[in-house]
Amino acid sequence: MKIHPTAIIDPRATLDATVEVGPYSIIGPGVTIGAGTVIGPHVVLKGPMTMGRDNRVFQFASLGEISQDISAKPDDDTRVEIGDGNTIREYVTIQRGTLKDTGLTKVGDRNWIMNGVHIGHDSVIGNHNILANNTALAGHVLMGDYVGCGGFTMIHQYCQIGSHAFSGGGSLITRDVAPYIIVQGHPAEARGINAEGLRRRGFKADEISAIKDAYKLIFVSGKLMDEVKRELAVMAQASAHVAQMLSFIENSKRTLQR
């Protein structure tokens, strides 16, 4: 274990023997860190929190602090869970859940979280997401996999962001963003499907075409949502991706960002 002599590690923290900790970092009780993780200088980690293997946390990040919800108390039974292979850049804040929800704020695997990102209490982030500089997630946000957020994206509390969605820089998201969709603006509006991102991830031409047809039905046709859902149900019989879009719509609590 490579621990800089100026780092402060609480004896009730659990660090794998391969963990590295830089100068002046503070790791509190109840923090568990997996193999191969590198904690840079001036990082503050507070428990209860678990962090998996092969993460890299850059200077001045603050992870595991109690939430900014006014009801939060330091001794609440709440926590943060961070998976494997994440890059967490300077000044990122990831805060514990609250007793108003599950008590858990969770980040999955292999996410790229850039400078100044805030992940608020009770948010659940999937895998392979890219959150560009100063993206801010309010509390209770649910994000799927392979989502891209342009710099200064702001996401309202309780919003859901579907997998493979993308937001342009400076977007204000106040409603749910369906899978595969690009949104942009203040407030954000649907601009098309994330076709380039899908191609990069190996989606076939017919799969992208089916998603595009579903997009036109949802966002361009002008039909009422009940009729949209009926037609999507027919399309979903031939496309698992359209089925995913339909499921997302049916489970949306804040309605779609259209």
CSV table of C-alpha atoms in Angstrom, one decimal:
chain,number,residue,atom,x,y,z
A,1,MET,CA,0.0,0.0,0.0
A,2,LYS,CA,1.4,3.4,-1.0
A,3,ILE,CA,0.1,5.9,1.5
A,4,HIS,CA,1.6,9.4,1.6
A,5,PRO,CA,2.8,10.3,5.2
A,6,THR,CA,0.5,13.4,5.2
A,7,ALA,CA,-2.6,11.4,4.4
A,8,ILE,CA,-5.0,10.7,7.3
A,9,ILE,CA,-6.6,7.2,7.3
A,10,ASP,CA,-9.0,6.3,10.0
A,11,PRO,CA,-8.2,2.9,11.5
A,12,ARG,CA,-11.9,1.9,10.8
A,13,ALA,CA,-11.4,2.4,7.1
A,14,THR,CA,-10.6,-0.7,5.0
A,15,LEU,CA,-8.2,-0.3,2.1
A,16,ASP,CA,-6.9,-3.1,-0.1
A,17,ALA,CA,-3.1,-3.5,0.0
A,18,THR,CA,-2.7,-2.2,-3.5
A,19,VAL,CA,-4.6,1.1,-2.9
A,20,GLU,CA,-2.6,4.4,-3.3
A,21,VAL,CA,-3.4,7.5,-1.4
A,22,GLY,CA,-1.9,10.9,-2.2
A,23,PRO,CA,-0.8,13.8,0.1
A,24,TYR,CA,-3.2,15.4,2.5
A,25,SER,CA,-6.1,13.1,1.6
A,26,ILE,CA,-8.6,12.2,4.4
A,27,ILE,CA,-10.3,8.8,4.5
A,28,GLY,CA,-12.9,8.4,7.3
A,29,PRO,CA,-14.4,5.5,9.2
A,30,GLY,CA,-16.6,3.1,7.3
A,31,VAL,CA,-14.9,3.7,3.9
A,32,THR,CA,-13.9,0.5,2.0
A,33,ILE,CA,-11.7,0.8,-1.1
A,34,GLY,CA,-10.9,-2.1,-3.5
A,35,ALA,CA,-7.8,-3.2,-5.2
A,36,GLY,CA,-5.9,-1.0,-7.7
A,37,THR,CA,-7.7,2.2,-6.8
A,38,VAL,CA,-5.7,5.5,-6.7
A,39,ILE,CA,-6.8,8.3,-4.5
A,40,GLY,CA,-5.1,11.6,-5.4
A,41,PRO,CA,-4.0,14.5,-3.1
A,42,HIS,CA,-6.5,16.5,-1.1
A,43,VAL,CA,-9.4,14.1,-1.5
A,44,VAL,CA,-12.0,13.6,1.2
A,45,LEU,CA,-13.8,10.3,1.5
A,46,LYS,CA,-16.5,9.8,4.2
A,47,GLY,CA,-18.4,6.6,5.1
A,48,PRO,CA,-20.4,4.7,5.0
A,49,MET,CA,-19.1,4.2,1.5
A,50,THR,CA,-17.8,1.4,-0.6
A,51,MET,CA,-15.6,1.9,-3.6
A,52,GLY,CA,-14.6,-1.0,-5.9
A,53,ARG,CA,-11.4,-1.7,-7.7
A,54,ASP,CA,-9.3,0.2,-10.3
A,55,ASN,CA,-10.9,3.6,-9.7
A,56,ARG,CA,-9.0,6.9,-10.0
A,57,VAL,CA,-10.0,9.9,-7.9
A,58,PHE,CA,-8.3,13.2,-8.6
A,59,GLN,CA,-7.5,16.0,-6.2
A,60,PHE,CA,-10.2,18.0,-4.3
A,61,ALA,CA,-13.0,15.5,-4.9
A,62,SER,CA,-15.4,15.1,-2.0
A,63,LEU,CA,-17.2,11.7,-1.9
A,64,GLY,CA,-19.6,10.3,0.8
A,65,GLU,CA,-20.5,13.6,2.5
A,66,ILE,CA,-24.0,13.9,3.9
A,67,SER,CA,-26.4,15.3,1.4
A,68,GLN,CA,-27.4,18.9,1.0
A,69,ASP,CA,-31.0,18.0,1.8
A,70,ILE,CA,-32.0,20.0,4.8
A,71,SER,CA,-33.3,16.9,6.6
A,72,ALA,CA,-30.0,15.0,6.4
A,73,LYS,CA,-28.1,14.2,9.6
A,74,PRO,CA,-24.5,12.9,9.9
A,75,ASP,CA,-25.6,9.7,11.8
A,76,ASP,CA,-28.4,8.8,9.3
A,77,ASP,CA,-28.2,5.2,8.0
A,78,THR,CA,-27.3,6.3,4.5
A,79,ARG,CA,-24.4,5.5,2.2
A,80,VAL,CA,-22.6,5.8,-1.2
A,81,GLU,CA,-21.6,2.9,-3.4
A,82,ILE,CA,-19.1,3.3,-6.2
A,83,GLY,CA,-18.3,0.4,-8.6
A,84,ASP,CA,-15.2,-0.4,-10.6
A,85,GLY,CA,-13.0,1.4,-13.1
A,86,ASN,CA,-14.5,4.9,-12.7
A,87,THR,CA,-12.5,8.1,-13.3
A,88,ILE,CA,-13.6,10.9,-10.9
A,89,ARG,CA,-11.9,14.2,-11.7
A,90,GLU,CA,-11.2,17.4,-9.7
A,91,TYR,CA,-13.9,18.9,-7.5
A,92,VAL,CA,-16.5,16.1,-8.1
A,93,THR,CA,-19.1,15.7,-5.3
A,94,ILE,CA,-21.0,12.5,-4.7
A,95,GLN,CA,-23.2,12.7,-1.6
A,96,ARG,CA,-25.0,10.1,0.5
A,97,GLY,CA,-28.6,9.1,0.1
A,98,THR,CA,-31.4,10.3,2.4
A,99,LEU,CA,-34.0,8.7,4.6
A,100,LYS,CA,-36.6,10.1,2.3
A,101,ASP,CA,-35.6,7.5,-0.3
A,102,THR,CA,-33.5,4.3,-0.3
A,103,GLY,CA,-30.7,6.0,1.6
A,104,LEU,CA,-28.3,5.0,-1.2
A,105,THR,CA,-26.4,7.1,-3.8
A,106,LYS,CA,-24.9,4.7,-6.3
A,107,VAL,CA,-22.4,4.9,-9.2
A,108,GLY,CA,-21.8,1.9,-11.4
A,109,ASP,CA,-18.8,0.9,-13.4
A,110,ARG,CA,-16.4,2.6,-15.8
A,111,ASN,CA,-18.0,6.0,-15.7
A,112,TRP,CA,-16.0,9.1,-16.8
A,113,ILE,CA,-17.0,11.9,-14.4
A,114,MET,CA,-15.3,15.2,-15.3
A,115,ASN,CA,-14.3,18.3,-13.3
A,116,GLY,CA,-16.9,19.8,-11.1
A,117,VAL,CA,-19.7,17.2,-11.5
A,118,HIS,CA,-22.3,17.0,-8.7
A,119,ILE,CA,-24.2,13.7,-8.1
A,120,GLY,CA,-26.9,14.5,-5.6
A,121,HIS,CA,-28.4,12.3,-2.9
A,122,ASP,CA,-30.3,9.1,-3.8
A,123,SER,CA,-29.2,9.2,-7.5
A,124,VAL,CA,-28.4,6.0,-9.2
A,125,ILE,CA,-26.0,6.1,-12.1
A,126,GLY,CA,-25.4,3.1,-14.4
A,127,ASN,CA,-22.3,2.1,-16.3
A,128,HIS,CA,-20.1,3.6,-19.1
A,129,ASN,CA,-21.6,7.1,-18.7
A,130,ILE,CA,-19.7,10.3,-19.6
A,131,LEU,CA,-20.6,13.4,-17.5
A,132,ALA,CA,-18.8,16.4,-18.8
A,133,ASN,CA,-17.6,19.4,-16.7
A,134,ASN,CA,-20.0,20.8,-14.2
A,135,THR,CA,-22.9,18.5,-15.0
A,136,ALA,CA,-25.2,18.7,-12.0
A,137,LEU,CA,-27.6,15.9,-11.0
A,138,ALA,CA,-30.2,16.9,-8.3
A,139,GLY,CA,-31.4,14.3,-5.9
A,140,HIS,CA,-33.2,11.1,-6.9
A,141,VAL,CA,-32.0,11.1,-10.5
A,142,LEU,CA,-31.9,7.7,-12.3
A,143,MET,CA,-29.5,7.3,-15.2
A,144,GLY,CA,-29.0,4.2,-17.4
A,145,ASP,CA,-25.9,3.2,-19.3
A,146,TYR,CA,-23.9,4.8,-22.0
A,147,VAL,CA,-25.4,8.3,-21.4
A,148,GLY,CA,-23.5,11.3,-22.5
A,149,CYS,CA,-24.0,14.7,-20.7
A,150,GLY,CA,-22.5,17.8,-22.3
A,151,GLY,CA,-20.8,20.3,-20.1
A,152,PHE,CA,-23.1,22.3,-17.7
A,153,THR,CA,-26.0,20.0,-18.2
A,154,MET,CA,-28.5,20.5,-15.3
A,155,ILE,CA,-30.9,17.6,-14.4
A,156,HIS,CA,-33.9,18.2,-12.1
A,157,GLN,CA,-34.6,16.0,-9.2
A,158,TYR,CA,-36.5,12.7,-9.8
A,159,CYS,CA,-35.7,12.7,-13.6
A,160,GLN,CA,-34.9,9.5,-15.4
A,161,ILE,CA,-32.3,9.5,-18.2
A,162,GLY,CA,-32.6,6.5,-20.5
A,163,SER,CA,-29.6,4.5,-21.7
A,164,HIS,CA,-27.7,5.8,-24.8
A,165,ALA,CA,-29.3,9.3,-24.4
A,166,PHE,CA,-27.2,12.4,-25.0
A,167,SER,CA,-27.6,16.0,-23.8
A,168,GLY,CA,-26.0,19.0,-25.5
A,169,GLY,CA,-23.9,21.4,-23.4
A,170,GLY,CA,-25.9,23.8,-21.2
A,171,SER,CA,-29.1,21.7,-21.3
A,172,LEU,CA,-31.7,22.1,-18.6
A,173,ILE,CA,-33.5,18.8,-18.2
A,174,THR,CA,-36.7,19.0,-16.2
A,175,ARG,CA,-38.5,15.8,-17.4
A,176,ASP,CA,-37.5,12.3,-18.3
A,177,VAL,CA,-35.2,11.7,-21.3
A,178,ALA,CA,-36.1,8.6,-23.3
A,179,PRO,CA,-33.4,6.0,-24.3
A,180,TYR,CA,-31.4,6.8,-27.5
A,181,ILE,CA,-32.5,10.4,-27.7
A,182,ILE,CA,-30.5,13.6,-28.1
A,183,VAL,CA,-31.9,16.6,-26.1
A,184,GLN,CA,-30.5,20.1,-26.1
A,185,GLY,CA,-31.6,23.6,-25.0
A,186,HIS,CA,-32.8,25.6,-22.0
A,187,PRO,CA,-35.3,24.0,-21.4
A,188,ALA,CA,-34.1,20.9,-23.3
A,189,GLU,CA,-36.0,19.6,-26.3
A,190,ALA,CA,-35.7,16.4,-28.3
A,191,ARG,CA,-33.4,17.0,-31.3
A,192,GLY,CA,-33.2,13.5,-32.8
A,193,ILE,CA,-31.6,10.1,-32.0
A,194,ASN,CA,-28.1,9.5,-30.8
A,195,ALA,CA,-27.3,7.8,-34.1
A,196,GLU,CA,-23.5,8.3,-34.1
A,197,GLY,CA,-23.2,7.0,-30.5
A,198,LEU,CA,-25.2,4.0,-31.4
A,199,ARG,CA,-23.1,3.2,-34.4
A,200,ARG,CA,-19.9,3.5,-32.3
A,201,ARG,CA,-21.4,0.9,-30.0
A,202,GLY,CA,-22.1,-1.6,-32.7
A,203,PHE,CA,-25.8,-1.0,-33.3
A,204,LYS,CA,-26.8,-2.3,-36.8
A,205,ALA,CA,-28.4,-0.2,-39.5
A,206,ASP,CA,-31.8,-1.9,-39.1
A,207,GLU,CA,-31.7,-1.4,-35.3
A,208,ILE,CA,-31.0,2.3,-35.7
A,209,SER,CA,-33.7,2.6,-38.3
A,210,ALA,CA,-36.3,1.1,-35.9
A,211,ILE,CA,-35.2,3.5,-33.2
A,212,LYS,CA,-35.5,6.4,-35.6
A,213,ASP,CA,-39.0,5.4,-36.6
A,214,ALA,CA,-40.0,5.2,-33.0
A,215,TYR,CA,-38.5,8.7,-32.4
A,216,LYS,CA,-40.6,10.1,-35.3
A,217,LEU,CA,-43.8,8.6,-33.8
A,218,ILE,CA,-43.1,9.9,-30.3
A,219,PHE,CA,-41.7,13.3,-31.0
A,220,VAL,CA,-42.8,14.3,-34.5
A,221,SER,CA,-46.1,12.8,-35.3
A,222,GLY,CA,-48.1,15.0,-33.0
A,223,LYS,CA,-50.2,12.0,-31.9
A,224,LEU,CA,-51.6,11.7,-28.4
A,225,MET,CA,-49.4,9.6,-26.1
A,226,ASP,CA,-52.1,6.8,-25.7
A,227,GLU,CA,-52.1,6.3,-29.5
A,228,VAL,CA,-48.3,6.5,-29.6
A,229,LYS,CA,-48.0,3.7,-27.0
A,230,ARG,CA,-50.4,1.5,-29.0
A,231,GLU,CA,-48.4,1.9,-32.1
A,232,LEU,CA,-45.1,1.4,-30.3
A,233,ALA,CA,-46.4,-1.8,-28.9
A,234,VAL,CA,-46.8,-3.1,-32.4
A,235,MET,CA,-43.3,-1.9,-33.4
A,236,ALA,CA,-41.8,-3.4,-30.3
A,237,GLN,CA,-42.7,-6.9,-31.5
A,238,ALA,CA,-39.9,-6.6,-34.0
A,239,SER,CA,-37.5,-4.5,-32.0
A,240,ALA,CA,-36.1,-4.9,-28.5
A,241,HIS,CA,-34.9,-1.3,-28.6
A,242,VAL,CA,-38.4,0.0,-29.4
A,243,ALA,CA,-39.7,-2.2,-26.6
A,244,GLN,CA,-37.2,-0.6,-24.2
A,245,MET,CA,-38.4,2.9,-25.3
A,246,LEU,CA,-42.0,1.8,-24.7
A,247,SER,CA,-41.2,0.4,-21.3
A,248,PHE,CA,-39.4,3.7,-20.4
A,249,ILE,CA,-42.5,5.8,-21.4
A,250,GLU,CA,-44.9,3.6,-19.5
A,251,ASN,CA,-42.7,3.9,-16.3
A,252,SER,CA,-42.0,7.6,-16.7
A,253,LYS,CA,-43.1,9.6,-13.7
A,254,ARG,CA,-42.3,13.1,-14.9
A,255,THR,CA,-43.4,12.6,-18.6
A,256,LEU,CA,-41.0,13.0,-21.5
A,257,GLN,CA,-38.6,15.8,-22.3
A,258,ARG,CA,-40.2,16.6,-25.7
